Amino acid sequence: MVEVIRGHAAGGYSSVLPPEISKPVLDAMGRVPRHEFVPRRRAASAYEDRPLPIGYGQTISQPYIVALMTDLLAVKAGDKVLEIGTGSGYQAAVLADLGVEIYSIEIIPALGKAAAGRLERLGYDTAVTRVGDGYFGWPEAAPFDGIVVTAAASYVPPPLVQQLKPGGRMVIPVGRPFMMQQLVLVTKDAGGKPRTRVLLPVAFVPLTGGH
Ligand code: SAM
């Protein structure tokens, strides 16, 4: 699995993209048992570099995209990261493996509950989950060093920008549902001013909810 996620597709994309995924992220990807995060009947495909269905019309993201989004967050141990879209809990586990304190929100109660149980069973103690609409973030736990949104929004939710620390990084797919979107990196400078950079085309399930 590590080999297929090592390099990037050639040419044309933002220079913000790292030339390759960093070793700590690759190591974390190598340690987290992806087969534990997919339905049992999908276990044989767990280490293929593609998204897989996890029920309720949702997916566990492609390993390369998980690695890239994790790398773009540029986290260090002890950082506090907010994830919108817990899904299977896999992305949260990769971040927890890197020593991150991870707060993850899922809007589908059955998925959120299953992911919480899975993360606890596998010992990812620094992952905290809740069920709700992630559009509004997790104000009581804010501010965050990083925010990763794993469902496509039509615009960057202002509450999430607000909950990002100065110096923090947010990675989010932005665009129309059920079409290609753009992976966007939002950084906040020391003065709190956000800057948005478009990185590469991606395809995510939509951010839902009543917001
Ligand atoms: N990060 C997940 C993983 O590692 O398995 C994959 C997430 S899947 C691509 C996107 C998830 O976002 C789905 O589980 C979906 O239910 C959830 N979602 C969609 N809209 C949401 C919202 N407003 N708040 C929280 N979660 C949401």
CSV table of N, CA, C and O in Angstrom, one decimal, residues 117-208:
chain,number,residue,atom,x,y,z
A,117,GLY,N,-16.9,3.1,18.5
A,117,GLY,CA,-16.6,1.8,19.1
A,117,GLY,C,-15.3,1.2,18.6
A,117,GLY,O,-14.5,0.7,19.3
A,118,ARG,N,-15.1,1.4,17.3
A,118,ARG,CA,-13.9,0.8,16.6
A,118,ARG,C,-12.7,1.5,17.1
A,118,ARG,O,-11.7,0.9,17.4
A,119,LEU,N,-12.7,2.8,17.2
A,119,LEU,CA,-11.5,3.6,17.6
A,119,LEU,C,-11.2,3.2,19.0
A,119,LEU,O,-10.0,3.1,19.4
A,120,GLU,N,-12.2,3.0,19.9
A,120,GLU,CA,-11.9,2.7,21.3
A,120,GLU,C,-11.3,1.2,21.3
A,120,GLU,O,-10.3,1.0,22.0
A,121,ARG,N,-11.9,0.3,20.6
A,121,ARG,CA,-11.5,-1.1,20.6
A,121,ARG,C,-10.0,-1.2,20.1
A,121,ARG,O,-9.2,-2.0,20.6
A,122,LEU,N,-9.7,-0.4,19.1
A,122,LEU,CA,-8.3,-0.4,18.6
A,122,LEU,C,-7.3,0.4,19.4
A,122,LEU,O,-6.1,0.5,19.0
A,123,GLY,N,-7.8,1.1,20.4
A,123,GLY,CA,-6.9,1.8,21.3
A,123,GLY,C,-6.4,3.2,20.9
A,123,GLY,O,-5.4,3.7,21.3
A,124,TYR,N,-7.2,3.8,20.0
A,124,TYR,CA,-6.9,5.2,19.6
A,124,TYR,C,-7.5,6.2,20.6
A,124,TYR,O,-8.5,6.8,20.4
A,125,ASP,N,-6.8,6.3,21.7
A,125,ASP,CA,-7.3,7.0,22.9
A,125,ASP,C,-7.4,8.5,22.7
A,125,ASP,O,-8.1,9.2,23.4
A,126,THR,N,-6.7,9.0,21.7
A,126,THR,CA,-6.7,10.5,21.6
A,126,THR,C,-7.7,10.9,20.6
A,126,THR,O,-7.8,12.1,20.2
A,127,ALA,N,-8.6,10.0,20.1
A,127,ALA,CA,-9.7,10.4,19.2
A,127,ALA,C,-11.0,10.5,20.0
A,127,ALA,O,-11.4,9.6,20.8
A,128,VAL,N,-11.6,11.7,19.9
A,128,VAL,CA,-12.9,11.9,20.5
A,128,VAL,C,-13.9,12.1,19.4
A,128,VAL,O,-13.6,12.8,18.4
A,129,THR,N,-15.1,11.5,19.5
A,129,THR,CA,-16.1,11.6,18.4
A,129,THR,C,-17.4,12.2,18.9
A,129,THR,O,-17.7,12.1,20.1
A,130,ARG,N,-18.1,12.7,18.0
A,130,ARG,CA,-19.5,13.1,18.3
A,130,ARG,C,-20.4,13.0,17.1
A,130,ARG,O,-19.9,13.1,15.9
A,131,VAL,N,-21.7,12.9,17.3
A,131,VAL,CA,-22.6,12.9,16.1
A,131,VAL,C,-23.2,14.3,16.0
A,131,VAL,O,-23.7,14.8,17.0
A,132,GLY,N,-23.2,14.8,14.8
A,132,GLY,CA,-23.8,16.1,14.6
A,132,GLY,C,-23.5,16.7,13.2
A,132,GLY,O,-22.8,16.0,12.4
A,133,ASP,N,-23.9,17.9,13.0
A,133,ASP,CA,-23.5,18.6,11.7
A,133,ASP,C,-22.2,19.3,11.9
A,133,ASP,O,-22.1,20.3,12.6
A,134,GLY,N,-21.2,18.8,11.2
A,134,GLY,CA,-19.8,19.3,11.3
A,134,GLY,C,-19.7,20.7,10.8
A,134,GLY,O,-18.6,21.4,11.0
A,135,TYR,N,-20.6,21.2,10.0
A,135,TYR,CA,-20.6,22.6,9.4
A,135,TYR,C,-20.2,23.6,10.5
A,135,TYR,O,-19.5,24.5,10.3
A,136,PHE,N,-20.8,23.3,11.7
A,136,PHE,CA,-20.7,24.3,12.8
A,136,PHE,C,-19.4,24.1,13.6
A,136,PHE,O,-19.1,24.8,14.6
A,137,GLY,N,-18.6,23.0,13.3
A,137,GLY,CA,-17.4,22.8,14.0
A,137,GLY,C,-17.7,22.3,15.4
A,137,GLY,O,-18.7,21.7,15.7
A,138,TRP,N,-16.7,22.5,16.3
A,138,TRP,CA,-16.7,22.0,17.7
A,138,TRP,C,-16.2,23.1,18.5
A,138,TRP,O,-15.1,23.1,19.0
A,139,PRO,N,-17.1,24.2,18.7
A,139,PRO,CA,-16.6,25.4,19.3
A,139,PRO,C,-16.0,25.2,20.7
A,139,PRO,O,-15.0,25.9,21.1
A,140,GLU,N,-16.5,24.3,21.5
A,140,GLU,CA,-16.0,24.1,22.9
A,140,GLU,C,-14.6,23.6,22.9
A,140,GLU,O,-13.8,23.8,23.8
A,141,ALA,N,-14.2,22.9,21.8
A,141,ALA,CA,-12.8,22.4,21.7
A,141,ALA,C,-11.9,23.3,20.9
A,141,ALA,O,-10.7,23.0,20.9
A,142,ALA,N,-12.4,24.3,20.3
A,142,ALA,CA,-11.6,25.2,19.4
A,142,ALA,C,-10.7,26.0,20.3
A,142,ALA,O,-11.0,26.2,21.5
A,143,PRO,N,-9.6,26.6,19.7
A,143,PRO,CA,-9.2,26.6,18.3
A,143,PRO,C,-8.4,25.3,18.0
A,143,PRO,O,-7.8,24.7,18.9
A,144,PHE,N,-8.3,25.0,16.7
A,144,PHE,CA,-7.6,23.8,16.2
A,144,PHE,C,-6.4,24.2,15.4
A,144,PHE,O,-6.4,25.1,14.7
A,145,ASP,N,-5.3,23.3,15.6
A,145,ASP,CA,-4.1,23.5,14.7
A,145,ASP,C,-4.4,23.1,13.3
A,145,ASP,O,-3.8,23.6,12.4
A,146,GLY,N,-5.3,22.1,13.1
A,146,GLY,CA,-5.7,21.7,11.8
A,146,GLY,C,-7.1,21.3,11.7
A,146,GLY,O,-7.7,20.9,12.7
A,147,ILE,N,-7.7,21.4,10.5
A,147,ILE,CA,-9.1,21.0,10.3
A,147,ILE,C,-9.1,20.2,9.0
A,147,ILE,O,-8.5,20.7,8.0
A,148,VAL,N,-9.7,19.0,9.0
A,148,VAL,CA,-9.8,18.2,7.8
A,148,VAL,C,-11.2,17.9,7.5
A,148,VAL,O,-11.9,17.3,8.4
A,149,VAL,N,-11.7,18.3,6.4
A,149,VAL,CA,-13.1,18.0,6.0
A,149,VAL,C,-13.1,16.9,5.0
A,149,VAL,O,-12.5,17.1,3.9
A,150,THR,N,-13.8,15.8,5.3
A,150,THR,CA,-13.7,14.7,4.3
A,150,THR,C,-15.0,14.5,3.6
A,150,THR,O,-15.3,13.4,3.1
A,151,ALA,N,-15.8,15.5,3.4
A,151,ALA,CA,-17.0,15.5,2.5
A,151,ALA,C,-17.0,16.9,1.8
A,151,ALA,O,-16.5,17.9,2.4
A,152,ALA,N,-17.6,16.9,0.6
A,152,ALA,CA,-17.4,18.1,-0.2
A,152,ALA,C,-18.4,19.2,0.1
A,152,ALA,O,-19.6,18.9,0.1
A,153,ALA,N,-17.9,20.4,0.4
A,153,ALA,CA,-18.8,21.5,0.7
A,153,ALA,C,-18.8,22.4,-0.5
A,153,ALA,O,-17.9,22.5,-1.3
A,154,SER,N,-19.9,23.2,-0.6
A,154,SER,CA,-20.0,24.1,-1.8
A,154,SER,C,-19.2,25.4,-1.6
A,154,SER,O,-18.9,26.1,-2.5
A,155,TYR,N,-18.9,25.6,-0.3
A,155,TYR,CA,-18.0,26.7,0.1
A,155,TYR,C,-17.3,26.4,1.4
A,155,TYR,O,-17.8,25.5,2.1
A,156,VAL,N,-16.3,27.1,1.8
A,156,VAL,CA,-15.6,26.8,3.0
A,156,VAL,C,-16.5,27.4,4.2
A,156,VAL,O,-16.7,28.6,4.2
A,157,PRO,N,-16.9,26.5,5.1
A,157,PRO,CA,-17.8,27.0,6.2
A,157,PRO,C,-17.1,28.0,7.1
A,157,PRO,O,-16.1,27.7,7.7
A,158,PRO,N,-17.7,29.2,7.2
A,158,PRO,CA,-17.1,30.2,8.0
A,158,PRO,C,-16.9,29.8,9.5
A,158,PRO,O,-15.8,30.2,10.0
A,159,PRO,N,-17.7,29.0,10.1
A,159,PRO,CA,-17.4,28.6,11.5
A,159,PRO,C,-16.1,27.8,11.6
A,159,PRO,O,-15.4,27.9,12.6
A,160,LEU,N,-15.8,27.1,10.5
A,160,LEU,CA,-14.5,26.3,10.5
A,160,LEU,C,-13.3,27.2,10.4
A,160,LEU,O,-12.3,27.0,11.1
A,161,VAL,N,-13.5,28.2,9.6
A,161,VAL,CA,-12.3,29.2,9.4
A,161,VAL,C,-12.1,29.9,10.8
A,161,VAL,O,-11.0,30.0,11.2
A,162,GLN,N,-13.2,30.2,11.4
A,162,GLN,CA,-13.2,30.9,12.7
A,162,GLN,C,-12.4,30.0,13.8
A,162,GLN,O,-11.7,30.5,14.6
A,163,GLN,N,-12.7,28.7,13.7
A,163,GLN,CA,-12.1,27.8,14.7
A,163,GLN,C,-10.7,27.3,14.4
A,163,GLN,O,-10.2,26.5,15.1
A,164,LEU,N,-10.1,27.8,13.3
A,164,LEU,CA,-8.7,27.5,13.0
A,164,LEU,C,-7.8,28.5,13.7
A,164,LEU,O,-8.0,29.7,13.7
A,165,LYS,N,-6.7,27.9,14.3
A,165,LYS,CA,-5.7,28.8,15.0
A,165,LYS,C,-5.0,29.6,14.0
A,165,LYS,O,-4.7,29.2,12.9
A,166,PRO,N,-4.5,30.8,14.4
A,166,PRO,CA,-3.5,31.5,13.6
A,166,PRO,C,-2.3,30.5,13.4
A,166,PRO,O,-1.9,29.8,14.3
A,167,GLY,N,-1.8,30.4,12.1
A,167,GLY,CA,-0.8,29.4,11.8
A,167,GLY,C,-1.3,28.0,11.5
A,167,GLY,O,-0.6,27.1,11.1
A,168,GLY,N,-2.7,27.9,11.6
A,168,GLY,CA,-3.3,26.6,11.4
A,168,GLY,C,-3.6,26.3,9.9
A,168,GLY,O,-3.5,27.2,9.0
A,169,ARG,N,-3.9,25.0,9.6
A,169,ARG,CA,-4.2,24.6,8.2
A,169,ARG,C,-5.4,23.8,8.1
A,169,ARG,O,-5.7,22.9,8.9
A,170,MET,N,-6.2,24.1,7.1
A,170,MET,CA,-7.5,23.4,6.9
A,170,MET,C,-7.4,22.8,5.5
A,170,MET,O,-7.0,23.5,4.5
A,171,VAL,N,-7.8,21.5,5.3
A,171,VAL,CA,-7.8,20.9,4.0
A,171,VAL,C,-9.3,20.4,3.8
A,171,VAL,O,-9.9,19.8,4.6
A,172,ILE,N,-9.8,20.9,2.7
A,172,ILE,CA,-11.3,20.7,2.4
A,172,ILE,C,-11.6,20.6,0.9
A,172,ILE,O,-11.1,21.4,0.1
A,173,PRO,N,-12.4,19.6,0.5
A,173,PRO,CA,-12.8,19.5,-0.9
A,173,PRO,C,-14.0,20.5,-1.1
A,173,PRO,O,-15.0,20.5,-0.3
A,174,VAL,N,-13.9,21.4,-2.1
A,174,VAL,CA,-14.9,22.4,-2.3
A,174,VAL,C,-15.4,22.3,-3.8
A,174,VAL,O,-14.6,22.2,-4.7
A,175,GLY,N,-16.7,22.2,-3.9
A,175,GLY,CA,-17.3,22.2,-5.2
A,175,GLY,C,-18.7,21.6,-5.2
A,175,GLY,O,-19.3,21.4,-4.1
A,176,ARG,N,-19.3,21.3,-6.4
A,176,ARG,CA,-20.6,20.9,-6.5
A,176,ARG,C,-20.7,19.4,-6.1
A,176,ARG,O,-19.8,18.6,-6.5
A,177,PRO,N,-21.8,19.0,-5.4
A,177,PRO,CA,-21.9,17.6,-5.1
A,177,PRO,C,-22.1,16.7,-6.3
A,177,PRO,O,-22.6,17.1,-7.3
A,178,PHE,N,-21.6,15.5,-6.2
A,178,PHE,CA,-21.7,14.5,-7.3
A,178,PHE,C,-20.9,14.9,-8.6
A,178,PHE,O,-21.2,14.4,-9.6
A,179,MET,N,-20.0,15.8,-8.5
A,179,MET,CA,-19.1,16.2,-9.6
A,179,MET,C,-17.7,16.2,-9.0
A,179,MET,O,-17.5,15.9,-7.9
A,180,MET,N,-16.7,16.5,-9.9
A,180,MET,CA,-15.4,16.7,-9.4
A,180,MET,C,-15.4,18.0,-8.5
A,180,MET,O,-16.0,19.0,-8.9
A,181,GLN,N,-14.6,17.9,-7.4
A,181,GLN,CA,-14.4,19.1,-6.6
A,181,GLN,C,-12.9,19.5,-6.7
A,181,GLN,O,-12.1,18.7,-7.2
A,182,GLN,N,-12.6,20.6,-6.0
A,182,GLN,CA,-11.2,20.9,-5.9
A,182,GLN,C,-10.7,20.7,-4.4
A,182,GLN,O,-11.5,21.2,-3.5
A,183,LEU,N,-9.6,20.1,-4.2
A,183,LEU,CA,-9.1,20.1,-2.8
A,183,LEU,C,-8.4,21.4,-2.5
A,183,LEU,O,-7.6,21.9,-3.3
A,184,VAL,N,-8.9,22.0,-1.4
A,184,VAL,CA,-8.4,23.4,-1.1
A,184,VAL,C,-7.7,23.4,0.2
A,184,VAL,O,-8.1,22.7,1.1
A,185,LEU,N,-6.6,24.2,0.2
A,185,LEU,CA,-5.8,24.4,1.5
A,185,LEU,C,-6.1,25.8,2.0
A,185,LEU,O,-5.9,26.7,1.2
A,186,VAL,N,-6.6,25.9,3.2
A,186,VAL,CA,-6.8,27.2,3.8
A,186,VAL,C,-5.8,27.3,4.9
A,186,VAL,O,-5.7,26.5,5.8
A,187,THR,N,-5.0,28.4,4.8
A,187,THR,CA,-4.0,28.6,5.9
A,187,THR,C,-4.4,29.9,6.6
A,187,THR,O,-5.0,30.8,6.0
A,188,LYS,N,-4.0,30.0,7.9
A,188,LYS,CA,-4.3,31.3,8.6
A,188,LYS,C,-2.9,31.9,9.0
A,188,LYS,O,-2.1,31.1,9.6
A,189,ASP,N,-2.6,33.1,8.6
A,189,ASP,CA,-1.3,33.6,9.0
A,189,ASP,C,-1.4,34.0,10.5
A,189,ASP,O,-2.4,33.9,11.2
A,190,ALA,N,-0.2,34.5,11.0
A,190,ALA,CA,-0.1,34.8,12.5
A,190,ALA,C,-1.1,35.8,12.9
A,190,ALA,O,-1.6,35.9,14.0
A,191,GLY,N,-1.5,36.7,12.0
A,191,GLY,CA,-2.5,37.8,12.3
A,191,GLY,C,-3.9,37.3,12.2
A,191,GLY,O,-4.9,38.1,12.4
A,192,GLY,N,-4.1,36.0,11.8
A,192,GLY,CA,-5.5,35.5,11.7
A,192,GLY,C,-6.1,35.6,10.3
A,192,GLY,O,-7.3,35.3,10.1
A,193,LYS,N,-5.3,36.1,9.3
A,193,LYS,CA,-5.9,36.3,8.0
A,193,LYS,C,-5.8,35.0,7.2
A,193,LYS,O,-4.8,34.4,7.0
A,194,PRO,N,-7.0,34.5,6.7
A,194,PRO,CA,-7.0,33.3,5.9
A,194,PRO,C,-6.5,33.5,4.5
A,194,PRO,O,-6.8,34.5,3.9
A,195,ARG,N,-5.9,32.4,4.0
A,195,ARG,CA,-5.5,32.4,2.6
A,195,ARG,C,-5.9,31.0,2.0
A,195,ARG,O,-5.7,30.0,2.6
A,196,THR,N,-6.5,31.1,0.8
A,196,THR,CA,-7.0,29.8,0.2
A,196,THR,C,-6.2,29.5,-1.1
A,196,THR,O,-6.0,30.3,-1.9
A,197,ARG,N,-5.8,28.2,-1.2
A,197,ARG,CA,-5.1,27.7,-2.4
A,197,ARG,C,-5.8,26.5,-2.9
A,197,ARG,O,-6.1,25.5,-2.1
A,198,VAL,N,-6.0,26.5,-4.2
A,198,VAL,CA,-6.6,25.3,-4.8
A,198,VAL,C,-5.5,24.3,-5.2
A,198,VAL,O,-4.5,24.7,-5.8
A,199,LEU,N,-5.7,23.0,-4.8
A,199,LEU,CA,-4.6,22.1,-5.0
A,199,LEU,C,-4.8,21.1,-6.2
A,199,LEU,O,-4.0,21.0,-7.1
A,200,LEU,N,-5.9,20.3,-6.2
A,200,LEU,CA,-6.1,19.4,-7.2
A,200,LEU,C,-7.5,18.9,-7.2
A,200,LEU,O,-8.2,19.0,-6.2
A,201,PRO,N,-8.0,18.3,-8.4
A,201,PRO,CA,-9.3,17.8,-8.5
A,201,PRO,C,-9.5,16.5,-7.7
A,201,PRO,O,-8.6,15.7,-7.7
A,202,VAL,N,-10.6,16.4,-7.0
A,202,VAL,CA,-10.9,15.2,-6.2
A,202,VAL,C,-12.4,14.9,-6.3
A,202,VAL,O,-13.2,15.7,-6.9
A,203,ALA,N,-12.8,13.8,-5.8
A,203,ALA,CA,-14.3,13.4,-5.8
A,203,ALA,C,-14.7,12.9,-4.5
A,203,ALA,O,-14.1,11.9,-4.0
A,204,PHE,N,-15.5,13.6,-3.8
A,204,PHE,CA,-15.9,13.3,-2.4
A,204,PHE,C,-17.5,13.2,-2.4
A,204,PHE,O,-18.1,13.9,-3.2
A,205,VAL,N,-18.0,12.5,-1.4
A,205,VAL,CA,-19.4,12.5,-1.1
A,205,VAL,C,-19.7,13.9,-0.5
A,205,VAL,O,-18.9,14.5,0.0
A,206,PRO,N,-21.0,14.3,-0.7
A,206,PRO,CA,-21.3,15.7,-0.3
A,206,PRO,C,-21.4,15.9,1.3
A,206,PRO,O,-21.8,15.0,2.0
A,207,LEU,N,-21.1,17.1,1.7
A,207,LEU,CA,-21.3,17.5,3.0
A,207,LEU,C,-22.8,17.8,3.1
A,207,LEU,O,-23.4,18.6,2.4
A,208,THR,N,-23.5,17.0,4.0
A,208,THR,CA,-25.0,17.2,4.1
A,208,THR,C,-25.3,18.0,5.4
A,208,THR,O,-24.4,18.5,6.1
